Coordinates of C-alpha atoms in Angstrom, one line a residue:
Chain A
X1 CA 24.7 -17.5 -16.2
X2 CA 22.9 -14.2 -16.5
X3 CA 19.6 -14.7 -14.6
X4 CA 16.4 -13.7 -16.6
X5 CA 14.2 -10.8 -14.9
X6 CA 10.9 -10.4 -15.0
X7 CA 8.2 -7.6 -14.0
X8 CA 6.2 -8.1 -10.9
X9 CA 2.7 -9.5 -11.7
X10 CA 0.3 -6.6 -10.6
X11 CA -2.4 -8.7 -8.2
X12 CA -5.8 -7.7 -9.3
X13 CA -7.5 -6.6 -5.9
X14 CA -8.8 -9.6 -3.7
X15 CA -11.7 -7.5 -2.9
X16 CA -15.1 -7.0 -5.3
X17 CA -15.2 -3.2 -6.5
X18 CA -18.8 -2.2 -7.3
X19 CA -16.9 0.0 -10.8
X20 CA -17.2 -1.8 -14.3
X21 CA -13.6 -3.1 -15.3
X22 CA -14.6 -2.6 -18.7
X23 CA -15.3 1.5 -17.8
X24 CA -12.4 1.5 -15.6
X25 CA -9.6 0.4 -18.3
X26 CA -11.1 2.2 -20.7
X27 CA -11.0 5.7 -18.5
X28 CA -7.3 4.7 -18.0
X29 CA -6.4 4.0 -21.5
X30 CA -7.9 7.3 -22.0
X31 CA -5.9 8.8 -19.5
X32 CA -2.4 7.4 -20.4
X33 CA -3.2 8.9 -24.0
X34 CA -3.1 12.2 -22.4
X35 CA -0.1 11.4 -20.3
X36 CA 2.2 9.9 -23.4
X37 CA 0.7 13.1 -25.7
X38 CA 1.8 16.0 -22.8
X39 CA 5.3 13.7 -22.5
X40 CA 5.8 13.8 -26.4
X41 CA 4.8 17.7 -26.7
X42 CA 7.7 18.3 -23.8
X43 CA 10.0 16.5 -25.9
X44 CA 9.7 18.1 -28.7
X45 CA 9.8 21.6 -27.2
X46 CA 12.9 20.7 -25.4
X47 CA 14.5 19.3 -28.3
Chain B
X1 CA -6.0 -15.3 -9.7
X2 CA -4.5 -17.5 -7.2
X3 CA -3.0 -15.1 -4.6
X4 CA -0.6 -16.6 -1.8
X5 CA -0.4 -16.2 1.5
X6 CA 3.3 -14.5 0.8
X7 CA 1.8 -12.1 -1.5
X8 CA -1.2 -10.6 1.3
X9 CA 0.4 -7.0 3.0
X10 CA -1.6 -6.5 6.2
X11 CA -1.7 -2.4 6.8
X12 CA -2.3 -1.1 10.3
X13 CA -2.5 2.9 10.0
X14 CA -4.5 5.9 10.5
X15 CA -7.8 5.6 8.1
X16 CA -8.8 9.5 9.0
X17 CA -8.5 12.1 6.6
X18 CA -5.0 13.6 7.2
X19 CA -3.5 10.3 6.7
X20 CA -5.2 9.8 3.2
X21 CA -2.1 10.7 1.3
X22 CA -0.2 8.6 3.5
X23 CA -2.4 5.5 3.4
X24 CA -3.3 5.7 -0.6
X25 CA 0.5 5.7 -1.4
X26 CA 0.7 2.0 0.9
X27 CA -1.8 0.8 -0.8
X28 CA -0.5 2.4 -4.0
X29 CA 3.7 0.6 -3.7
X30 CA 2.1 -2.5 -2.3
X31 CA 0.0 -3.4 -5.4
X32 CA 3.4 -1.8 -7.3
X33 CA 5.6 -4.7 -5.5
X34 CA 3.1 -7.1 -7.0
X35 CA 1.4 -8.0 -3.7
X36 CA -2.0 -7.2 -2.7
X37 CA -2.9 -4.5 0.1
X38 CA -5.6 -5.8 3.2
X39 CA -6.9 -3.4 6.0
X40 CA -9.5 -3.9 8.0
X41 CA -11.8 -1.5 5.9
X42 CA -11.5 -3.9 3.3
X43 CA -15.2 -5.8 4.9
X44 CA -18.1 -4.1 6.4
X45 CA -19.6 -7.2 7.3
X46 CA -21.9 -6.1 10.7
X47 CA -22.5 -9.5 11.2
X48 CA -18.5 -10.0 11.7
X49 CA -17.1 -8.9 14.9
X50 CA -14.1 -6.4 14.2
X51 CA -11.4 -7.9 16.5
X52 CA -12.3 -11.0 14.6
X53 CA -12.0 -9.6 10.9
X54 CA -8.7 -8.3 12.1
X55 CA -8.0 -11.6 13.0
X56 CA -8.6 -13.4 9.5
X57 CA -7.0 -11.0 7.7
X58 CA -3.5 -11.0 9.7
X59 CA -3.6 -14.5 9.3
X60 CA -3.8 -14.6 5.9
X61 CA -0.9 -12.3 5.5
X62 CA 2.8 -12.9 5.6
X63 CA 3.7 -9.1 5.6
X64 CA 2.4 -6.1 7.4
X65 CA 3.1 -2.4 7.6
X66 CA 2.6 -0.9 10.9
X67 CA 2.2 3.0 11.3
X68 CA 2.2 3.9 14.6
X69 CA 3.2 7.6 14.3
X70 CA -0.7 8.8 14.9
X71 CA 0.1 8.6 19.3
X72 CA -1.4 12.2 20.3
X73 CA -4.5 12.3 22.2
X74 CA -8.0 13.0 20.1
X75 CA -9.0 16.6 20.2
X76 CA -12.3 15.5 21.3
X77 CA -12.2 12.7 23.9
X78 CA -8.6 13.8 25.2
X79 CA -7.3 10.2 25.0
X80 CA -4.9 8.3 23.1
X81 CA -5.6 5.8 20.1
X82 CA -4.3 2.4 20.6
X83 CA -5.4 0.5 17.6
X84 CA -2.1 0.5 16.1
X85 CA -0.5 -0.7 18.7
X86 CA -2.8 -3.4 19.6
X87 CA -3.1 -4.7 16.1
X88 CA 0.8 -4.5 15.8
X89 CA 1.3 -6.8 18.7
X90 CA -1.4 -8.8 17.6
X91 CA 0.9 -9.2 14.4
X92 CA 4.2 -10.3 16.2
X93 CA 2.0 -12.5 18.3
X94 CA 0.7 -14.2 15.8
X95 CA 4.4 -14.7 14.3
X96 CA 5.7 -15.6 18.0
X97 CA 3.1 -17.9 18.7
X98 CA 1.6 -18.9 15.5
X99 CA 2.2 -22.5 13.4
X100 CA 4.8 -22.8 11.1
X101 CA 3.6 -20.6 8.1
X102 CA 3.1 -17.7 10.8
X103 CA 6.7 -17.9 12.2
X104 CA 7.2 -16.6 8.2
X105 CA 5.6 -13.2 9.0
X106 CA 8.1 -9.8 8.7
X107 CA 6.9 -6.5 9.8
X108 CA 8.1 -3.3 8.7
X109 CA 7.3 -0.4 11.8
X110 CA 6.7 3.4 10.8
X111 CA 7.0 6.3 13.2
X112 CA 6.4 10.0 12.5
X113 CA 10.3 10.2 14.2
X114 CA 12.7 7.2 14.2
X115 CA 13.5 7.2 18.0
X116 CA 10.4 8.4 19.6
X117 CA 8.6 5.4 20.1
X118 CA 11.0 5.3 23.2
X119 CA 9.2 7.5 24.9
X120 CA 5.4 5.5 24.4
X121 CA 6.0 1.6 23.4
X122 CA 9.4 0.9 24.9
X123 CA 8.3 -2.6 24.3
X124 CA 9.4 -2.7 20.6
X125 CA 12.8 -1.4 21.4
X126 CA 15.4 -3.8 19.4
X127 CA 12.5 -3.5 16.0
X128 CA 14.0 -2.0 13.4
X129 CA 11.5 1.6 13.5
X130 CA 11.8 3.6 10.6
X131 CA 10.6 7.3 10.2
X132 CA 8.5 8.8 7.2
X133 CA 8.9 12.6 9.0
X134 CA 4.9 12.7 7.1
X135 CA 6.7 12.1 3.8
X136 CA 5.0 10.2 0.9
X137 CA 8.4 10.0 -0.9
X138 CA 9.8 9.0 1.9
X139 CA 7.6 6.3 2.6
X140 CA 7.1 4.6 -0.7
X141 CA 10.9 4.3 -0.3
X142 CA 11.4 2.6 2.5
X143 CA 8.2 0.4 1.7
X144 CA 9.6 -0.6 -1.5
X145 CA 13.2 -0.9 0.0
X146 CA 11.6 -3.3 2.7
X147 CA 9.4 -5.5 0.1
X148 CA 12.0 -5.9 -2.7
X149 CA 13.8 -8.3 0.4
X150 CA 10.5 -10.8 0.3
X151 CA 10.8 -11.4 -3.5
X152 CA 12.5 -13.5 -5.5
X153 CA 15.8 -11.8 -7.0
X154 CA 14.6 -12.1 -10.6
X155 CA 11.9 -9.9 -9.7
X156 CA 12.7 -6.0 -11.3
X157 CA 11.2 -3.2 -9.5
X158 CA 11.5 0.6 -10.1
X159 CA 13.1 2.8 -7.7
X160 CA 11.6 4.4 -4.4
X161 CA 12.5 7.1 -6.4
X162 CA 10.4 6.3 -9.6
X163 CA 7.3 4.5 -7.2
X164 CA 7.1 8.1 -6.1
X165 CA 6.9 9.9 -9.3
X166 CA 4.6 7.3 -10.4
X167 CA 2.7 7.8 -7.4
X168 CA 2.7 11.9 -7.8
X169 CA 0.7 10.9 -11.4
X170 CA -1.8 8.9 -10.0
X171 CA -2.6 11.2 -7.5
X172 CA -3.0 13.5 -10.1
X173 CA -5.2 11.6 -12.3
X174 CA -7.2 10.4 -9.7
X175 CA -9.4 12.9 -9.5
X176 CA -10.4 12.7 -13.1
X177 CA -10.7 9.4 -13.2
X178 CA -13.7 9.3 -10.8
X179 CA -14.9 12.2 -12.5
X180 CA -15.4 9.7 -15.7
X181 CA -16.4 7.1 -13.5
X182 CA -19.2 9.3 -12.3
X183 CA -17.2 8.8 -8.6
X184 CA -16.7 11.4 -5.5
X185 CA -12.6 10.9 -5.1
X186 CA -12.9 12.2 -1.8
X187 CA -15.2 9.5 -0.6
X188 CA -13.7 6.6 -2.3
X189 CA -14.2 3.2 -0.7
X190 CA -11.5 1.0 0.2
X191 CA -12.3 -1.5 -2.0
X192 CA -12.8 0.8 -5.1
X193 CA -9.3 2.4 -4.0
X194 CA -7.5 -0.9 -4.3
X195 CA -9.0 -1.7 -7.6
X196 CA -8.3 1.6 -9.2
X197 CA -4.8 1.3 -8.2
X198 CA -4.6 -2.4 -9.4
X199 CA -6.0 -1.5 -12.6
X200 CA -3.6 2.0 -13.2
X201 CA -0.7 -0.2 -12.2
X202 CA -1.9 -2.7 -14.6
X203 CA -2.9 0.1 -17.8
X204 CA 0.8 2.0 -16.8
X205 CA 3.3 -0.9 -15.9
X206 CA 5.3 -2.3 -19.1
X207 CA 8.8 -1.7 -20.9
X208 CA 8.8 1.7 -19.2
X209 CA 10.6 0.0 -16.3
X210 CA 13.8 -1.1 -17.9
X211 CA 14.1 2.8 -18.5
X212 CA 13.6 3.8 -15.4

């Protein structure tokens, strides 16, 4: 029987950051925007 | 979250500025395994006694990476720095000698060269000593090769190969992310480190990995 994978859980740090999580995911939401729009402009120029 | 004793990766490395790289791109495939990254730069509790901080936190971890490649003598004091080395036999004494749940620990043993060690902690001859030759890829490799062995077999991770790249883009966005943070990148507390990396691993893990 084909055993069923599954992603790693990403631990949140143990430790308490002085950042705002809220700020934080949103300046990396922000950021993975930018990444996904420069990967979908070199796609289409290299289609 | 509950986290578990088997998920806790004690690093013993270089914290100075030449290792940064080196030490951001543990702390970086650690988090990526799933498992959480503790140094001692993780408190800076004056009221707790250093060797004693060390102490807690080794106990509290099943895993450790030891990187005892940084032997040459300090250009000011002319001397040799031995905190690796201590802390990594504090490690495989607490697994040697510890209760039950310590005999559990595993160790994985970095040198700038594979064989050199020889020549300065004979003692660990017979460890398995792995070299990084001051690579980042070629560390997140054998990290990720080494932790994949600790975790259940249903568990998919990328490749050293893909940990890397991944690694390469947070480096680069690192530096604008603490610029929209209002944060100085190059003076980035431990704690803030971990939590950024957490959180990017978090925002940037997903379907991508069955694609990779």
């Amino acid at each position: 029987m084909a055993v069923k994978k599954r992603l790693p859980k990403i631990q949140p740090s143990v430790l308490k950051s002085n950042l705002d999580p809220v700020k934080v995911r949103e300046a990396l939401l922000a950021l993975r925007a930018a990444h996904e729009e420069r990967e979908r402009q070199a796609r289409a120029r290299n289609r | 979250m509950r986290q578990t004793y088997a998920d806790q990766v004690f690093i013993n490395c270089p914290f100075d500025e030449q290792y940064r790289p080196l030490f951001q791109a543990l702390v970086f495939v650690v988090h990526a395994c799933g498992m959480t990254a503790r140094t001692a730069l993780e408190a800076d509790n004056g009221a707790e006694v250093r060797i004693e901080k060390i102490v807690r936190i080794i106990r509290e971890c099943c895993h450790s990476i030891h990187d005892i490649s940084r032997v040459e003598l300090d250009a000011d004091s002319g001397l040799p720095r031995m905190n690796m080395a201590f802390e990594l036999g504090l490690f495989l004494g607490a697994q040697r000698f510890g209760e039950r749940r310590q005999k559990k620990k595993t160790c994985i043993i970095f040198d700038q060269e594979r064989y050199r060690y020889q020549k300065y902690l004979s003692d660990i001859a017979g460890q398995d000593i792995r070299a990084h030759n001051g690579s980042v890829v070629e560390l997140i490799r054998a990290v990720r090769n080494a932790l994949a062995t600790t975790l259940p077999s249903d568990v998919l991770l990328h490749s050293g190969a893909t940990m890397a790249e991944r690694y390469a883009r947070f480096q680069r966005e690192l530096p604008v992310l603490c610029s929209m943070l209002g944060m100085d990148p190059s003076d980035l507390g431990y704690r803030d480190l971990a939590s950024l990396v957490s959180q990017w691993l978090e925002v940037n893990s997903g379907p991508r990995l069955q694609a990779a």
